[in-house]
Tab-separated table of C-alpha atoms in Angstrom:
chain	number	residue	atom	x	y	z
V	14	MET	CA	-17.659	-6.349	-24.031
V	15	ALA	CA	-21.433	-6.291	-24.391
V	16	ALA	CA	-21.777	-5.809	-20.601
V	17	VAL	CA	-19.414	-2.821	-20.740
V	18	VAL	CA	-21.389	-1.237	-23.540
V	19	GLY	CA	-24.594	-1.875	-21.661
V	20	ILE	CA	-23.269	-0.170	-18.500
V	21	ARG	CA	-22.071	2.862	-20.563
V	22	ALA	CA	-25.632	3.174	-21.888
V	23	TRP	CA	-27.033	3.630	-18.393
V	24	PRO	CA	-27.876	7.137	-17.201
V	25	ARG	CA	-24.920	8.808	-15.488
V	26	PRO	CA	-26.672	9.239	-12.095
V	27	VAL	CA	-27.393	5.503	-12.072
V	28	VAL	CA	-23.770	4.662	-12.842
V	29	LEU	CA	-22.457	7.066	-10.136
V	30	ALA	CA	-24.975	5.616	-7.549
V	31	CYS	CA	-23.835	2.028	-8.384
V	32	ALA	CA	-20.161	3.064	-8.211
V	33	THR	CA	-20.820	4.784	-4.849
V	34	LEU	CA	-22.429	1.731	-3.413
V	35	LEU	CA	-19.547	-0.464	-4.676
V	36	VAL	CA	-16.885	1.741	-3.052
V	37	ALA	CA	-18.947	1.881	0.125
V	38	GLY	CA	-19.317	-1.898	0.214
V	39	CYS	CA	-15.606	-2.437	-0.356
V	40	TYR	CA	-14.827	0.116	2.395
V	41	TYR	CA	-17.144	-1.562	4.810
V	42	ALA	CA	-15.739	-5.028	4.024
V	43	ALA	CA	-12.230	-3.730	4.535
V	44	GLY	CA	-13.321	-2.097	7.816
V	45	ARG	CA	-14.801	-5.317	9.154
V	46	LEU	CA	-11.637	-7.097	8.181
V	47	GLY	CA	-9.549	-4.645	10.060
V	48	LEU	CA	-11.803	-4.859	13.138
V	49	SER	CA	-11.353	-8.595	13.139
V	50	GLN	CA	-7.725	-8.077	14.294
V	51	GLN	CA	-8.265	-5.796	17.287
V	52	LEU	CA	-5.915	-5.352	20.148
V	53	THR	CA	-6.688	-4.130	23.662
V	54	ALA	CA	-4.457	-1.574	25.328
V	55	ASP	CA	-5.421	-0.108	28.728
V	56	GLY	CA	-8.992	-1.106	28.184
V	57	SER	CA	-9.251	0.550	24.783
V	58	VAL	CA	-9.573	-1.297	21.480
V	59	VAL	CA	-7.103	-0.466	18.730
V	60	THR	CA	-6.467	-1.798	15.222
V	61	PRO	CA	-2.808	-2.154	14.217
V	62	ILE	CA	-3.612	-2.023	10.488
V	63	TRP	CA	-6.681	-0.171	9.138
V	64	PRO	CA	-7.233	-1.298	5.551
V	65	PRO	CA	-10.089	1.156	4.668
V	66	THR	CA	-7.688	4.105	4.559
V	67	GLY	CA	-5.462	2.332	2.073
V	68	LEU	CA	-8.528	1.401	-0.003
V	69	ALA	CA	-9.874	4.932	0.004
V	70	VAL	CA	-6.503	6.446	-1.092
V	71	ALA	CA	-6.081	3.838	-3.802
V	72	CYS	CA	-9.649	4.533	-5.158
V	73	LEU	CA	-9.019	8.279	-5.251
V	74	LEU	CA	-5.661	7.851	-7.006
V	75	LEU	CA	-7.112	5.513	-9.636
V	76	PHE	CA	-10.656	6.885	-10.196
V	77	GLY	CA	-10.737	10.402	-8.903
V	78	PRO	CA	-12.982	12.476	-6.639
V	79	TRP	CA	-16.185	10.726	-7.528
V	80	CYS	CA	-15.225	8.065	-5.004
V	81	VAL	CA	-15.637	10.568	-2.032
V	82	PRO	CA	-19.350	9.850	-1.411
V	83	GLY	CA	-18.734	6.084	-1.388
V	84	ILE	CA	-15.870	6.593	1.129
V	85	ALA	CA	-18.055	8.690	3.389
V	86	LEU	CA	-20.898	6.184	3.198
V	87	GLY	CA	-18.558	3.318	3.870
V	88	ALA	CA	-17.029	5.014	6.884
V	89	LEU	CA	-20.522	5.668	8.281
V	90	LEU	CA	-21.531	2.040	7.805
V	91	VAL	CA	-18.405	0.901	9.722
V	92	ILE	CA	-19.173	3.308	12.563
V	93	LEU	CA	-22.829	2.157	12.693
V	94	SER	CA	-21.699	-1.500	12.865
V	95	LEU	CA	-19.843	-0.770	16.103
V	96	GLY	CA	-23.048	-0.030	17.990
V	97	ALA	CA	-25.342	2.890	18.603
V	98	PRO	CA	-23.301	5.945	17.731
V	99	GLY	CA	-23.832	9.422	18.992
V	100	ALA	CA	-23.201	12.827	17.536
V	101	GLU	CA	-19.483	12.064	17.349
V	102	ALA	CA	-20.130	9.623	14.494
V	103	VAL	CA	-20.549	12.507	12.058
V	104	GLY	CA	-17.166	13.970	13.075
V	105	ILE	CA	-15.360	10.659	12.836
V	106	MET	CA	-16.936	9.958	9.454
V	107	ALA	CA	-15.827	13.426	8.316
V	108	GLY	CA	-12.290	12.818	9.516
V	109	ASN	CA	-12.056	9.377	7.957
V	110	THR	CA	-13.179	10.864	4.641
V	111	ALA	CA	-11.128	14.043	4.760
V	112	ALA	CA	-7.849	12.214	5.483
V	113	PRO	CA	-7.796	10.182	2.213
V	114	VAL	CA	-8.945	13.170	0.228
V	115	CYS	CA	-6.121	15.275	1.687
V	116	ALA	CA	-3.676	12.455	0.915
V	117	TRP	CA	-4.877	12.351	-2.748
V	118	LEU	CA	-4.607	16.109	-3.122
V	119	MET	CA	-1.102	16.249	-1.714
V	120	LEU	CA	0.094	13.304	-3.813
V	121	ARG	CA	-1.418	14.763	-6.911
V	122	ALA	CA	0.318	18.087	-6.229
V	123	VAL	CA	3.737	16.491	-6.071
V	124	GLY	CA	3.268	14.551	-9.316
V	125	PHE	CA	2.768	11.105	-7.751
V	126	ARG	CA	2.835	8.162	-10.149
V	127	VAL	CA	0.662	5.150	-9.377
V	128	SER	CA	3.301	2.849	-10.742
V	129	LEU	CA	5.538	3.709	-7.731
V	130	SER	CA	8.572	3.455	-10.082
V	131	ARG	CA	10.521	6.241	-8.449
V	132	LEU	CA	11.910	6.777	-4.971
V	133	ARG	CA	10.103	10.118	-4.754
V	134	ASP	CA	6.805	8.298	-5.270
V	135	GLY	CA	7.498	5.973	-2.359
V	136	LEU	CA	8.582	8.820	-0.115
V	137	ALA	CA	5.562	10.883	-1.064
V	138	LEU	CA	3.200	8.005	-0.246
V	139	VAL	CA	4.843	7.486	3.138
V	140	PHE	CA	5.305	10.963	4.415
V	141	LEU	CA	2.394	12.752	2.677
V	142	GLY	CA	-0.230	10.058	2.044
V	143	ALA	CA	0.291	8.138	5.257
V	144	LEU	CA	2.049	9.968	8.018
V	145	ALA	CA	0.855	13.565	7.268
V	146	ALA	CA	-2.682	13.027	5.915
V	147	MET	CA	-3.637	10.413	8.601
V	148	LEU	CA	-3.128	13.092	11.330
V	149	ILE	CA	-6.536	14.346	10.268
V	150	SER	CA	-8.419	11.138	10.832
V	151	SER	CA	-6.681	10.258	14.081
V	152	GLY	CA	-6.856	13.744	15.438
V	153	THR	CA	-10.556	14.193	14.531
V	154	GLY	CA	-11.555	10.730	15.792
V	155	VAL	CA	-9.851	11.008	19.134
V	156	GLY	CA	-11.027	14.557	19.546
V	157	MET	CA	-14.641	13.617	18.938
V	158	LEU	CA	-14.454	10.758	21.404
V	159	VAL	CA	-13.016	12.971	24.021
V	160	LEU	CA	-15.639	15.610	23.519
V	161	SER	CA	-18.411	13.016	23.747
V	162	GLY	CA	-16.913	11.625	26.978
V	163	LYS	CA	-16.328	8.174	25.592
V	164	LEU	CA	-12.585	8.350	25.848
V	165	PRO	CA	-10.806	9.141	29.188
V	166	THR	CA	-8.143	11.870	28.871
V	167	ASP	CA	-5.531	9.642	30.558
V	168	HIS	CA	-5.629	7.325	27.465
V	169	LEU	CA	-5.634	10.180	25.001
V	170	GLY	CA	-1.969	9.934	23.784
V	171	LEU	CA	-1.979	6.136	23.541
V	172	ILE	CA	-5.256	5.926	21.573
V	173	TRP	CA	-4.263	8.747	19.277
V	174	LEU	CA	-0.932	7.111	18.508
V	175	ALA	CA	-2.576	3.764	17.842
V	176	TRP	CA	-5.214	5.336	15.618
V	177	TRP	CA	-2.628	7.276	13.631
V	178	VAL	CA	-0.222	4.371	13.104
V	179	GLY	CA	-3.102	2.055	12.164
V	180	ASP	CA	-4.387	4.427	9.504
V	181	ALA	CA	-0.859	5.124	8.208
V	182	MET	CA	-0.091	1.422	7.986
V	183	GLY	CA	-3.256	0.981	5.976
V	184	VAL	CA	-1.947	3.403	3.410
V	185	VAL	CA	1.643	2.017	3.444
V	186	LEU	CA	0.668	-1.645	3.029
V	187	VAL	CA	-2.752	-1.653	1.311
V	188	THR	CA	-2.599	1.194	-1.142
V	189	PRO	CA	0.519	-0.077	-3.034
V	190	LEU	CA	-0.991	-3.529	-3.161
V	191	LEU	CA	-4.197	-2.266	-4.792
V	192	LEU	CA	-2.314	-0.058	-7.164
V	193	LEU	CA	-0.265	-3.041	-8.097
V	194	LEU	CA	-3.287	-5.349	-8.656
V	195	TYR	CA	-5.061	-2.694	-10.753
V	196	ARG	CA	-2.248	-2.675	-13.369
V	197	ALA	CA	-1.143	-6.279	-12.942
V	198	ARG	CA	-0.758	-8.401	-16.050
V	199	LEU	CA	0.183	-12.098	-16.058
V	200	PRO	CA	3.705	-12.398	-17.560
V	201	PRO	CA	4.509	-15.245	-20.009
V	202	PRO	CA	5.614	-18.539	-18.503
V	203	SER	CA	9.364	-18.436	-17.554
V	204	ALA	CA	11.830	-19.601	-14.979
V	205	ARG	CA	10.792	-16.728	-12.785
V	206	TRP	CA	7.479	-18.449	-12.154
V	207	THR	CA	9.346	-21.239	-10.477
V	208	GLU	CA	11.286	-18.811	-8.379
V	209	ALA	CA	8.022	-16.959	-7.383
V	210	VAL	CA	6.368	-20.188	-6.379
V	211	GLY	CA	9.421	-21.213	-4.361
V	212	LEU	CA	9.571	-17.815	-2.623
V	213	THR	CA	5.901	-18.009	-1.815
V	214	VAL	CA	6.309	-21.437	-0.185
V	215	VAL	CA	9.324	-20.256	1.785
V	216	VAL	CA	7.429	-17.122	3.019
V	217	CYS	CA	4.275	-19.096	3.968
V	218	VAL	CA	6.335	-21.745	5.858
V	219	LEU	CA	9.032	-19.659	7.597
V	220	VAL	CA	7.049	-16.563	8.591
V	221	PRO	CA	4.660	-18.422	10.980
V	222	LEU	CA	7.602	-20.285	12.519
V	223	ILE	CA	9.448	-17.001	13.076
V	224	MET	CA	6.386	-15.306	14.593
V	225	TYR	CA	5.397	-18.141	16.887
V	226	SER	CA	8.902	-18.858	18.105
V	227	SER	CA	9.188	-18.336	21.866
V	228	VAL	CA	12.603	-16.796	21.204
V	229	SER	CA	12.377	-13.183	19.924
V	230	VAL	CA	13.558	-13.625	16.342
V	231	LEU	CA	11.294	-11.202	14.547
V	232	PHE	CA	14.351	-9.741	12.706
V	233	LEU	CA	14.620	-12.940	10.727
V	234	ALA	CA	11.627	-11.703	8.669
V	235	TYR	CA	13.737	-8.944	7.095
V	236	PRO	CA	16.117	-11.163	5.024
V	237	ILE	CA	12.971	-12.837	3.570
V	238	LEU	CA	11.457	-9.449	2.845
V	239	ILE	CA	14.590	-8.149	1.229
V	240	TRP	CA	14.842	-11.271	-0.952
V	241	SER	CA	11.312	-10.720	-2.141
V	242	VAL	CA	11.997	-7.062	-3.001
V	243	LEU	CA	15.324	-7.720	-4.708
V	244	ARG	CA	13.811	-10.393	-6.985
V	245	PHE	CA	10.308	-9.030	-7.658
V	246	GLN	CA	10.317	-5.394	-6.429
V	247	LEU	CA	6.884	-4.083	-5.496
V	248	ALA	CA	5.106	-7.300	-6.652
V	249	GLY	CA	7.153	-9.330	-4.157
V	250	GLY	CA	7.753	-6.876	-1.359
V	251	ILE	CA	4.370	-5.461	-0.564
V	252	PRO	CA	2.459	-8.872	-0.405
V	253	CYS	CA	5.293	-10.289	1.676
V	254	ALA	CA	5.239	-7.303	4.081
V	255	LEU	CA	1.421	-7.466	4.358
V	256	TYR	CA	1.502	-11.178	5.081
V	257	VAL	CA	4.195	-10.804	7.701
V	258	SER	CA	2.361	-7.918	9.348
V	259	VAL	CA	-1.018	-9.762	9.458
V	260	THR	CA	0.714	-12.851	10.859
V	261	ALA	CA	2.431	-10.790	13.537
V	262	THR	CA	-0.872	-9.167	14.430
V	263	VAL	CA	-2.594	-12.609	14.787
V	264	VAL	CA	0.253	-13.819	16.962
V	265	ALA	CA	0.054	-10.650	19.147
V	266	ARG	CA	-3.702	-11.135	19.573
V	267	HIS	CA	-3.078	-14.647	20.823
V	268	GLU	CA	-0.310	-13.426	23.172
V	269	ALA	CA	2.077	-15.973	21.616
V	270	GLY	CA	5.640	-16.008	20.371
V	271	SER	CA	7.624	-12.878	20.966
V	272	PHE	CA	4.486	-11.158	22.383
V	273	GLY	CA	3.690	-13.746	25.007
V	274	LYS	CA	5.242	-12.107	28.069
V	275	LEU	CA	4.439	-8.469	27.308
V	276	THR	CA	1.864	-6.118	28.726
V	277	ASP	CA	-0.936	-4.847	26.484
V	278	ILE	CA	0.943	-1.555	26.008
V	279	GLU	CA	4.274	-3.273	25.211
V	280	THR	CA	2.524	-5.602	22.784
V	281	MET	CA	0.915	-2.720	20.929
V	282	MET	CA	4.097	-0.657	20.781
V	283	LYS	CA	6.283	-3.505	19.634
V	284	LEU	CA	3.775	-4.695	17.046
V	285	GLN	CA	3.283	-1.229	15.537
V	286	ALA	CA	7.031	-0.532	15.487
V	287	PHE	CA	7.618	-3.906	13.699
V	288	ASN	CA	4.838	-3.440	11.200
V	289	GLY	CA	5.887	0.195	10.507
V	290	THR	CA	9.531	-0.628	9.764
V	291	LEU	CA	8.524	-3.648	7.750
V	292	GLY	CA	6.143	-1.642	5.575
V	293	LEU	CA	8.629	1.298	5.109
V	294	THR	CA	11.406	-1.141	4.175
V	295	ALA	CA	9.287	-2.936	1.580
V	296	LEU	CA	7.869	0.210	-0.053
V	297	LEU	CA	11.021	2.403	-0.144
V	298	LEU	CA	13.423	-0.433	-1.100
V	299	SER	CA	11.069	-1.445	-3.882
V	300	ALA	CA	10.898	2.077	-5.205
V	301	VAL	CA	14.690	2.478	-5.135
V	302	ILE	CA	15.258	-0.808	-7.055
V	303	SER	CA	12.485	-0.075	-9.544
V	304	GLU	CA	13.937	3.401	-10.267
V	305	GLN	CA	17.428	1.902	-10.825
V	306	LEU	CA	16.032	-0.754	-13.154
V	307	ASN	CA	14.095	1.848	-15.109
V	308	THR	CA	17.212	4.058	-15.406
V	309	ARG	CA	19.222	1.042	-16.654
V	310	ARG	CA	16.569	0.202	-19.247
V	311	SER	CA	16.500	3.845	-20.465
V	312	VAL	CA	20.312	3.859	-20.800
V	313	GLU	CA	20.352	0.518	-22.632
V	314	ARG	CA	17.572	1.741	-24.994
V	315	ALA	CA	19.422	4.985	-25.703
V	316	CYS	CA	22.641	3.024	-26.444
V	317	HIS	CA	20.790	0.674	-28.722
V	318	GLU	CA	19.256	3.629	-30.594
V	319	LEU	CA	22.672	5.238	-30.932
V	320	VAL	CA	24.217	2.012	-32.321
V	321	GLU	CA	21.410	1.861	-34.903
V	322	ALA	CA	21.898	5.520	-35.838
V	323	LEU	CA	25.700	4.958	-36.272
V	324	GLN	CA	25.140	1.831	-38.414
V	325	HIS	CA	22.687	3.773	-40.562
V	326	LEU	CA	25.252	6.635	-41.024
V	327	ASN	CA	27.994	4.146	-41.879
V	328	ALA	CA	25.798	2.444	-44.425
V	329	GLY	CA	24.883	5.774	-46.039
V	330	GLY	CA	28.617	6.895	-46.097
V	331	SER	CA	29.666	3.574	-47.761
V	332	GLY	CA	27.018	4.061	-50.437
V	333	THR	CA	28.173	7.618	-51.192
V	334	GLN	CA	31.811	6.602	-51.550
V	335	GLY	CA	30.809	3.911	-54.115
V	336	GLN	CA	29.314	6.534	-56.492
V	337	PRO	CA	31.447	7.494	-59.651
V	338	GLY	CA	33.108	10.929	-59.770
V	339	GLY	CA	31.264	13.827	-61.157
V	340	ASP	CA	33.888	14.657	-63.905
V	341	GLY	CA	33.699	11.163	-65.539
V	342	ARG	CA	37.463	10.503	-65.264
């Protein structure tokens, strides 16, 4: 508490500068994490999941537009870490900053709730925050590379698709997880803790076996994911989907399991299709179940209040009937 009071006593420019550096540092760390799982397709390097976009959208949803300078600085640091950039670095940085800002503005315009407790929130995050807004970053990035001569035009469609899907997957998988962690509170000990631990063990053991199997059985990951969503909604579905997606990406990089006999293009397309359907299933199914549970709780609460009101009226009516008549007879 004393530390919080001390920070609030700092001058506002100092607080904003520290917050900007914190956001930039987190963005850079997320970028390096995403770059550690690169794939090669036709000689070009792509990232199946780009976590910084999810981090940027989550920061904007939670803390507002003051995060924009930190996002821009973080994007610039990631670009600089890739080597000596040219003039295209400014355009790529602008695109990587504008896309999350556009996602935040569109989500705010449709009344998006960070709790993701409604189906409309899940649909908005997927179609506005991920698929629509990330057209800006992918289009700007690929366009700047083409103009600078660093990207052959015969690879244009492939690289654009990989860039777009990677950014979109960052929003679909990382943004809900960060929103969940921000408002997470440890529940009291109960039998669900045992189930949660058991589910975690099952996921951690079975998912690598499924991914590294020489027989193509990637579809077996979906029953595990659905179980996680049905029992724990967003808190179970999104971490499970992210773990499965990261495991699949690692296996694809090692050219093992179901990805062992595929070409680079086939590997990228199969991985991105798998990760995309996995993320959409986890997010939208969680939103549907959460909305149904909230509706059920609202109905139960309304019924309980109605019962209390009827009991109160009956008690009042009984008391009135027990009063003596006004004429004294």
